[in-house]
PDB file of C-alpha atoms in Angstrom:
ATOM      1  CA  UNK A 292      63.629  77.901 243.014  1.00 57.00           C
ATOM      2  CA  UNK A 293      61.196  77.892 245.689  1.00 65.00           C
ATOM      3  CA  UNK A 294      57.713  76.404 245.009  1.00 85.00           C
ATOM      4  CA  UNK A 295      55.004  74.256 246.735  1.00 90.00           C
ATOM      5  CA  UNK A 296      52.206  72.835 244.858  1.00 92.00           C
ATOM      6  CA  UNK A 297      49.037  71.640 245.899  1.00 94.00           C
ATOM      7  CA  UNK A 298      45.471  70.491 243.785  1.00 91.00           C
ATOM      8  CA  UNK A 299      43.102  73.106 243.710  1.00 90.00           C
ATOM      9  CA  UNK A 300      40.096  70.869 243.921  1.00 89.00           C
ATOM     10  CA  UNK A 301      37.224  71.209 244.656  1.00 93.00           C
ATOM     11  CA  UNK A 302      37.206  68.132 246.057  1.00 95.00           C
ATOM     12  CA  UNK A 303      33.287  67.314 246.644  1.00 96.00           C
ATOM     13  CA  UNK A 304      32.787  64.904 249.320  1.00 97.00           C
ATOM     14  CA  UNK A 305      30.061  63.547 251.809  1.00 97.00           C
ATOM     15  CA  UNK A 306      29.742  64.027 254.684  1.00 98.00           C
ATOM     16  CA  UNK A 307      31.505  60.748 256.796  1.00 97.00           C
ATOM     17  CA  UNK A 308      33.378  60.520 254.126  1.00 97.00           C
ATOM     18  CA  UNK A 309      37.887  60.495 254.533  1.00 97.00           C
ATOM     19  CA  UNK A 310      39.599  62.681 252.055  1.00 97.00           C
ATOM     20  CA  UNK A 311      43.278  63.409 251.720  1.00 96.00           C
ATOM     21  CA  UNK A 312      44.772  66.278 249.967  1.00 93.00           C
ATOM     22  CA  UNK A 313      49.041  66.165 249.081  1.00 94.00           C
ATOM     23  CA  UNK A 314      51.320  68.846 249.087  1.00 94.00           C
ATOM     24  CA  UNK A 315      54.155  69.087 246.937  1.00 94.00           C
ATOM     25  CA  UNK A 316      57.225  71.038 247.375  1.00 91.00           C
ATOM     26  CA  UNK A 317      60.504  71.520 245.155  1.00 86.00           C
ATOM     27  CA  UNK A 318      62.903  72.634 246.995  1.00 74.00           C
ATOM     28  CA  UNK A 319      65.011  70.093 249.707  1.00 70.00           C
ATOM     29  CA  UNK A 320      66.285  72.913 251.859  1.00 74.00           C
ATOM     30  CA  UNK A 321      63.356  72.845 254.041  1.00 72.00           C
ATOM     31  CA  UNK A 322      63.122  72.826 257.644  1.00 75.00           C
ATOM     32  CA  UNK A 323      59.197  72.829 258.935  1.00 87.00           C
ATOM     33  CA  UNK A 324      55.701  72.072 256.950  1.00 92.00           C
ATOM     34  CA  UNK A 325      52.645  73.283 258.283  1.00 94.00           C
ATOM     35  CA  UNK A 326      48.822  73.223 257.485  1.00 96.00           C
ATOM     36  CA  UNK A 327      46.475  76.291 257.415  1.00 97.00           C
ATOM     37  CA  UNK A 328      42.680  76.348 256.853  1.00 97.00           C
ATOM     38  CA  UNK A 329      40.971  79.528 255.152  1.00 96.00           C
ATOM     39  CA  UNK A 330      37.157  79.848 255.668  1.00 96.00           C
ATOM     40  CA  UNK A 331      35.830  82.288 252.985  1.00 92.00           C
ATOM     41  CA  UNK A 332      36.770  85.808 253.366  1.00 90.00           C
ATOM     42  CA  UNK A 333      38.277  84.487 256.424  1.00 94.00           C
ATOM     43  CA  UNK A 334      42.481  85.125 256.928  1.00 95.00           C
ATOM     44  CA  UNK A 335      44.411  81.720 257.213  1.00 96.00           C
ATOM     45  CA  UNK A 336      44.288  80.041 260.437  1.00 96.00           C
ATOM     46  CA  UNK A 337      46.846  77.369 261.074  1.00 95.00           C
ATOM     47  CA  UNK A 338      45.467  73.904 261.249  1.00 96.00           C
ATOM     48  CA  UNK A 339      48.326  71.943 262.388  1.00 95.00           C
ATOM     49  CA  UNK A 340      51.995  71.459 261.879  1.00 92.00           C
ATOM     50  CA  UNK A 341      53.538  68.604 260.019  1.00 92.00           C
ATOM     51  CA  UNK A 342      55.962  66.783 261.986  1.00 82.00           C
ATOM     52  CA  UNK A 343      58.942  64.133 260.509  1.00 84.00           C
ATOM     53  CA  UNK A 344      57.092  61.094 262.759  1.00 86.00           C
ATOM     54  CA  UNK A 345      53.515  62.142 261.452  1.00 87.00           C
ATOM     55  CA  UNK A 346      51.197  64.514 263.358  1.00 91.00           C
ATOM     56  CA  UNK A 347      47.604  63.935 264.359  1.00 94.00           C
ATOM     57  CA  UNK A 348      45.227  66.140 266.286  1.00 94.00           C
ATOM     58  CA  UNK A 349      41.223  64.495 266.672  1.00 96.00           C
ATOM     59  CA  UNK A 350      40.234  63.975 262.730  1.00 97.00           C
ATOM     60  CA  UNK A 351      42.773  65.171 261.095  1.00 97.00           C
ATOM     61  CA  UNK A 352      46.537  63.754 260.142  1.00 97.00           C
ATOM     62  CA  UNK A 353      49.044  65.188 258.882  1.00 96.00           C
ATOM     63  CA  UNK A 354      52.170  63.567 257.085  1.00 95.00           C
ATOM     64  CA  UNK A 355      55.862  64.388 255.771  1.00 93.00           C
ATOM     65  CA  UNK A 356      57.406  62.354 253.139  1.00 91.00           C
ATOM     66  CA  UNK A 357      61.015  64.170 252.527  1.00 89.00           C
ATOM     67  CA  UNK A 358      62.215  61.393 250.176  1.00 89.00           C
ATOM     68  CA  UNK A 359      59.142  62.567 247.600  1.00 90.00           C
ATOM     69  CA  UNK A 360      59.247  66.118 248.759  1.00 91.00           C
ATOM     70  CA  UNK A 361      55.910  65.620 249.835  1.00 91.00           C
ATOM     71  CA  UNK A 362      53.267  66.321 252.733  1.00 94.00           C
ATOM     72  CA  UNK A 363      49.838  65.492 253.204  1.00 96.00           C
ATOM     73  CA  UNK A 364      46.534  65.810 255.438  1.00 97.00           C
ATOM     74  CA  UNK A 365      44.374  63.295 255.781  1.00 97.00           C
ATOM     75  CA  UNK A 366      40.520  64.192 256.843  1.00 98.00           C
ATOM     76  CA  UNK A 367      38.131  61.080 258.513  1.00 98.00           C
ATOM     77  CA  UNK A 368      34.803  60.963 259.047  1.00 98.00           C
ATOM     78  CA  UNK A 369      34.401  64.652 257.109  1.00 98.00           C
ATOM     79  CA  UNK A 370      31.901  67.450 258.971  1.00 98.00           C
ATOM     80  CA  UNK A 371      30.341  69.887 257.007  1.00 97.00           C
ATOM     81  CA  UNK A 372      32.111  71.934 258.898  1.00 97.00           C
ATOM     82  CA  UNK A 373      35.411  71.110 257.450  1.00 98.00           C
ATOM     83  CA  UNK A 374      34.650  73.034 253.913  1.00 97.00           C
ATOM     84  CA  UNK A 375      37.216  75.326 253.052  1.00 97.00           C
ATOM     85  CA  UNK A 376      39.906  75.596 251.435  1.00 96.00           C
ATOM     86  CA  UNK A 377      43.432  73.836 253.110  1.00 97.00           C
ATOM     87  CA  UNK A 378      46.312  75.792 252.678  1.00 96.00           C
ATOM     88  CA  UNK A 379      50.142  73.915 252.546  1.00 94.00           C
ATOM     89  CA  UNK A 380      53.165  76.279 254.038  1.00 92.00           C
ATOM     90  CA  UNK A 381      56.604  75.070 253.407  1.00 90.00           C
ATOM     91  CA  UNK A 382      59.823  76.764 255.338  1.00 86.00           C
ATOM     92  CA  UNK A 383      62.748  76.944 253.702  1.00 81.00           C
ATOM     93  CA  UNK A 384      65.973  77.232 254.804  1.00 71.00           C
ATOM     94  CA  UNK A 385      67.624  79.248 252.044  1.00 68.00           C
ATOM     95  CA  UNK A 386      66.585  82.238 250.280  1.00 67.00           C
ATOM     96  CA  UNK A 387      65.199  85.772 251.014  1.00 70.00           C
ATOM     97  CA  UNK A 388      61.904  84.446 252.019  1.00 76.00           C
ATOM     98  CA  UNK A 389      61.244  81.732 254.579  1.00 77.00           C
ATOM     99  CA  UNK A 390      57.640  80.578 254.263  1.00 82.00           C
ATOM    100  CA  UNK A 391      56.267  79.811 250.743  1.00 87.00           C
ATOM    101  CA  UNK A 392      52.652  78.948 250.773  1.00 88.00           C
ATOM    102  CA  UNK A 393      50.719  76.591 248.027  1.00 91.00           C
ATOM    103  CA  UNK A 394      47.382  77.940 246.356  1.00 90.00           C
ATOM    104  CA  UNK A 395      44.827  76.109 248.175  1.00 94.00           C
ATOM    105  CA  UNK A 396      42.798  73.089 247.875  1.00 95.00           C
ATOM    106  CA  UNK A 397      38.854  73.562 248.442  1.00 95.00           C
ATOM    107  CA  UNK A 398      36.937  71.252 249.801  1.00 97.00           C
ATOM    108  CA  UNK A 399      33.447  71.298 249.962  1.00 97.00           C
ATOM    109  CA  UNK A 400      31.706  68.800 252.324  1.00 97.00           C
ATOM    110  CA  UNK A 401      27.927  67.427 251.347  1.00 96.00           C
ATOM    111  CA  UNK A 402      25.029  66.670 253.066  1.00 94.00           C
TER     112      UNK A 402
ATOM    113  CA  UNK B  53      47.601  93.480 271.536  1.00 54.00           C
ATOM    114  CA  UNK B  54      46.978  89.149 270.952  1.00 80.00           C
ATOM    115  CA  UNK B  55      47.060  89.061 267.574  1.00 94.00           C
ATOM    116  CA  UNK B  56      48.307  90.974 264.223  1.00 97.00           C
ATOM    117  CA  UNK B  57      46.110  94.242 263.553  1.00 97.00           C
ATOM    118  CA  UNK B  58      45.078  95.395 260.135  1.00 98.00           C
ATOM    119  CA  UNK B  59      43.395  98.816 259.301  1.00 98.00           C
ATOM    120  CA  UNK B  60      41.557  99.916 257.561  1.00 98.00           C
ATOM    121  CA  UNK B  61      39.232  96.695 257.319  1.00 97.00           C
ATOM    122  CA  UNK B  62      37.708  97.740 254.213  1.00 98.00           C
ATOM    123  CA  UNK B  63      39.038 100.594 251.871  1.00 98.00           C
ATOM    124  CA  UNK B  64      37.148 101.738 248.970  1.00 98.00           C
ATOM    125  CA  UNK B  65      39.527 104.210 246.733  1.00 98.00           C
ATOM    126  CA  UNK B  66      38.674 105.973 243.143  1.00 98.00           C
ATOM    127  CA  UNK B  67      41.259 104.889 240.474  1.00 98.00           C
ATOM    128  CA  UNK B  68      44.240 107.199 240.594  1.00 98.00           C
ATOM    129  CA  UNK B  69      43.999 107.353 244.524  1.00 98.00           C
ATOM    130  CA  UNK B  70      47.081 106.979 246.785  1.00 98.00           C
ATOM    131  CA  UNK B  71      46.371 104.236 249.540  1.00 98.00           C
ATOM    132  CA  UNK B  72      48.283 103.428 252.848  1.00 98.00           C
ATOM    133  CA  UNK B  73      47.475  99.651 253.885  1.00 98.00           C
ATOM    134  CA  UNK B  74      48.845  99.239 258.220  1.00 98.00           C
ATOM    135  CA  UNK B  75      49.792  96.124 259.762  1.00 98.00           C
ATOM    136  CA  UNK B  76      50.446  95.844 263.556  1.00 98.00           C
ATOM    137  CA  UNK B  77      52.346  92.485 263.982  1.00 98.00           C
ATOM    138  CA  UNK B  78      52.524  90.181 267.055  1.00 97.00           C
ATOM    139  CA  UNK B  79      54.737  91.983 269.945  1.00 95.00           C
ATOM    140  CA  UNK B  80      57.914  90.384 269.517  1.00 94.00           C
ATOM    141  CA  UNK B  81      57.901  88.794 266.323  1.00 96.00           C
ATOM    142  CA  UNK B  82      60.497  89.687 264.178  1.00 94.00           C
ATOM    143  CA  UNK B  83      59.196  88.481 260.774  1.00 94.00           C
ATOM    144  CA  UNK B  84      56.439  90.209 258.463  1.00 96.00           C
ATOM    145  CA  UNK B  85      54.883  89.429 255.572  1.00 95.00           C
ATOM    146  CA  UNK B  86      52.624  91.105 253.147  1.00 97.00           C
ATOM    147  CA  UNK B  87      50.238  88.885 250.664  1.00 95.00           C
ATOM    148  CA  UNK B  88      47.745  89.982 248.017  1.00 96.00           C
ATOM    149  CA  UNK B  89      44.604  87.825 247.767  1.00 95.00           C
ATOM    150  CA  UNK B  90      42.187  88.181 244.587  1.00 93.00           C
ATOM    151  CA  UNK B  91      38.329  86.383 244.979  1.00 88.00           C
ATOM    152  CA  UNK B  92      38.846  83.148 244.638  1.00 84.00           C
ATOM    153  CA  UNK B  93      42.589  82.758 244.559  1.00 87.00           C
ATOM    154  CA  UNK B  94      45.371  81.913 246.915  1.00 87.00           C
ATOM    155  CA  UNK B  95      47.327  83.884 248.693  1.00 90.00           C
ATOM    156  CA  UNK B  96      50.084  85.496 246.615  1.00 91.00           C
ATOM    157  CA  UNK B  97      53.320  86.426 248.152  1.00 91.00           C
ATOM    158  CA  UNK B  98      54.083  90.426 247.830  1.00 95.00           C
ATOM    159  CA  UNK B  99      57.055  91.122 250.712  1.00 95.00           C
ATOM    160  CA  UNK B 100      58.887  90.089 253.498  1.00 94.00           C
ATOM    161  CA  UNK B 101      60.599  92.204 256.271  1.00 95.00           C
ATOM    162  CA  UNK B 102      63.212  90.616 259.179  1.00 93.00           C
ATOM    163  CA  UNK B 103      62.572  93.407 261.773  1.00 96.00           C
ATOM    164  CA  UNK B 104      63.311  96.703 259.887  1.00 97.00           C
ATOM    165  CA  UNK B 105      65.112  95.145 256.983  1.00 95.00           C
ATOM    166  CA  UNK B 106      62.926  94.054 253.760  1.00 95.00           C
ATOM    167  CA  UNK B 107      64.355  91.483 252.700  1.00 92.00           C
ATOM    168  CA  UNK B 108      62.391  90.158 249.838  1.00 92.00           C
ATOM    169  CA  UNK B 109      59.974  92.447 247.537  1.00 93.00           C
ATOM    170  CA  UNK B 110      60.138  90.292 244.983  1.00 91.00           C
ATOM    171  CA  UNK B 111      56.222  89.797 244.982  1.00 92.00           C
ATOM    172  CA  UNK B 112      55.559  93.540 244.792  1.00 96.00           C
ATOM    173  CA  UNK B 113      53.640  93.842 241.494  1.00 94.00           C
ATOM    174  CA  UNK B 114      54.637  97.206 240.022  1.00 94.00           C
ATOM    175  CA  UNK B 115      56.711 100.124 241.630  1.00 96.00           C
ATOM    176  CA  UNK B 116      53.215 101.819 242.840  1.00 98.00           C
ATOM    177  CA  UNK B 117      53.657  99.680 245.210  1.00 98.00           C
ATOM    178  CA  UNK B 118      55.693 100.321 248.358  1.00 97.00           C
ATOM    179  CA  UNK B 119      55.871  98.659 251.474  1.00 98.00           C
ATOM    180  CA  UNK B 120      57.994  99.665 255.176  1.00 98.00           C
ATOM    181  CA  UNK B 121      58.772  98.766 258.571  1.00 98.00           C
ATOM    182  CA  UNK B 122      60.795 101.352 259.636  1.00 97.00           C
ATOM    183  CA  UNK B 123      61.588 100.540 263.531  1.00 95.00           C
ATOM    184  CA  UNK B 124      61.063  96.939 263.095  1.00 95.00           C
ATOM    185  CA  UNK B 125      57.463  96.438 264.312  1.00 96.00           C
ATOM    186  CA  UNK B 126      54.482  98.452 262.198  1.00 98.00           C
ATOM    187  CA  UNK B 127      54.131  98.210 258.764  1.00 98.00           C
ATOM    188  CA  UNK B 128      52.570 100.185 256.104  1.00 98.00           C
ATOM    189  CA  UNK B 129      52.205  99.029 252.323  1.00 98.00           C
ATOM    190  CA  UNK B 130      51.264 102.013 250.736  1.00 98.00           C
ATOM    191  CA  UNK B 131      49.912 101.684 246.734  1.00 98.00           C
ATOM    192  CA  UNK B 132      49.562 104.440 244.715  1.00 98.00           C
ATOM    193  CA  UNK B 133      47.295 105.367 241.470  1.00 98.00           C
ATOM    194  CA  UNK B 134      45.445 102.970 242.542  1.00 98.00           C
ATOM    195  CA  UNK B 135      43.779 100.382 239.354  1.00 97.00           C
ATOM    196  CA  UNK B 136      41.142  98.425 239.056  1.00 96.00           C
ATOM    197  CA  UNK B 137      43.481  95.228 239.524  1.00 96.00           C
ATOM    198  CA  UNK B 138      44.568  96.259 242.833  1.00 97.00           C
ATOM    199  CA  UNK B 139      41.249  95.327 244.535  1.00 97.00           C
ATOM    200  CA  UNK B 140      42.291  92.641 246.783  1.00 97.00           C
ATOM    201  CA  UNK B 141      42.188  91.743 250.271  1.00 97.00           C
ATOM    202  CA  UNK B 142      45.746  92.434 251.606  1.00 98.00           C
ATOM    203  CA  UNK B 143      47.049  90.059 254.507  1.00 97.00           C
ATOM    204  CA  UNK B 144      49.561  90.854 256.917  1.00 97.00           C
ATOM    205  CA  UNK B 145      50.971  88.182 258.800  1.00 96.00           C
ATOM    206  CA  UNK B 146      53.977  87.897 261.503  1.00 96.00           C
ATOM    207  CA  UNK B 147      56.556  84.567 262.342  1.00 93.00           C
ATOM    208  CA  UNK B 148      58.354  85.064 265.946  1.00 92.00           C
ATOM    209  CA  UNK B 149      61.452  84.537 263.711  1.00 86.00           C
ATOM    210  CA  UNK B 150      60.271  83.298 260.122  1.00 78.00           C
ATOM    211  CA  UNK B 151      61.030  80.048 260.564  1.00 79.00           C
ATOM    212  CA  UNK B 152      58.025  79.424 262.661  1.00 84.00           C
ATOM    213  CA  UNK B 153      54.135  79.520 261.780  1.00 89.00           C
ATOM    214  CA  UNK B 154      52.839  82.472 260.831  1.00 92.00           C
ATOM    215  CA  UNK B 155      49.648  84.017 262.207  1.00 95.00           C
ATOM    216  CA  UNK B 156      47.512  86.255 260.011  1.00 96.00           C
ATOM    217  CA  UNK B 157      45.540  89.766 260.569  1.00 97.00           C
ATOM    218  CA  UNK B 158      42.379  89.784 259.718  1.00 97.00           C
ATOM    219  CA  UNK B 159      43.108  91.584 255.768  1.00 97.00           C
ATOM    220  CA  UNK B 160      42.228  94.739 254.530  1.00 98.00           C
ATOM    221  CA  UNK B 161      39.585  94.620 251.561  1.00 97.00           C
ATOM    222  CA  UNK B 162      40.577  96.728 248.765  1.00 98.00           C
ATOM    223  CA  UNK B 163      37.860  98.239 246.332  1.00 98.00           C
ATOM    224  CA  UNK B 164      38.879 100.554 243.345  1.00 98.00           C
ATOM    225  CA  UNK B 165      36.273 101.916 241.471  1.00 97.00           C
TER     226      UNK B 165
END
């Protein structure tokens, strides 16, 4: 079975602050990982893709841990900008359905 | 066009109304994908089309619900009797192949009343 799994938050942080959110998935027969952001009532936007040797792009880093079945984004020096909610897609080789995306995490950035 | 179409934007249907839901994918991309998205919530799977072929309606939650791609490029999901629970925002979303990102349209909102 097919699932990915990811913290629903909120997570409430400051601004400046470095937040990381993980990503779980269940199944091993998967080929890519990728991160989308959601703004509210906004359609997913893809953030970044999650790369075996680690991906980062300005702020933001993403990370793949296939031993744990794991992948995570890591947020520095938070904007208030950066509130919404941070969407995990996992792409799986086998089955009817390639991409299986988690629930969300929100994250809310303070003043 | 540059990016996946949805229409209508917004929909407002009385209960027992037949809908029809239209996605316009990416030119060239060969996978679609349909997702229902309550206030609030995450996007939840519904179905999943390699060009003409639907592969996966396992997500679909009741037989009202119908979705097609008939030459391999539009799609319609089409609801019908229309209930209060359907009021979502339905995304569409195409992969050039499924095994690559996906890029969404912009939803259609879904009111019942």
């Amino acid at each position: 079975r097919k699932e990915v799994e990811q913290d629903p938050g909120p997570f409430n942080v400051p601004e400046g602050a470095t937040v990381a959110f993980n990503c779980t998935y269940s199944n091993s027969a998967s080929q890519s990982f990728f991160w989308y952001r959601q703004d509210c009532r906004k359609e997913p936007k893809l953030l970044m893709s999650v790369y075996s040797s680690g991906n980062e792009d300005g702020r933001f880093t993403a990370q793949l841990n296939r031993a744990s079945q794991y992948i995570s984004l890591l947020i520095r020096d938070s904007k208030l900008s950066d509130s919404a909610t941070y969407l995990c897609v996992v792409v799986f080789f086998s089955g009817n359905t390639p991409l299986v995306f988690g629930k969300g995490t929100r994250l809310s950035v303070i003043a | 066009g540059a990016g996946v179409s949805q229409s209508p934007r917004y929909k407002v249907a009385k209960r027992g109304q037949d809908v029809a839901l239209r996605c316009d994918p990416i030119s060239g991309h060969v996978s679609l994908f349909w997702y229902q998205q309550a206030l609030g919530q995450g996007p939840e799977f519904l179905t999943y089309f390699q060009n003409e072929a639907q592969l996966d309606k396992s997500g679909l939650p009741s037989d009202r619900f119908f979705a097609e791609r008939p030459e391999g490029s539009v799609s319609t999901l089409k609801i019908q009797r229309t209930q209060q629970e359907d009021s979502a925002v339905y995304l569409c979303a195409s992969s050039l192949t499924g095994l690559t990102e996906a890029f969404f349209g912009q939803g259609t909102r879904l009111t019942v009343v």
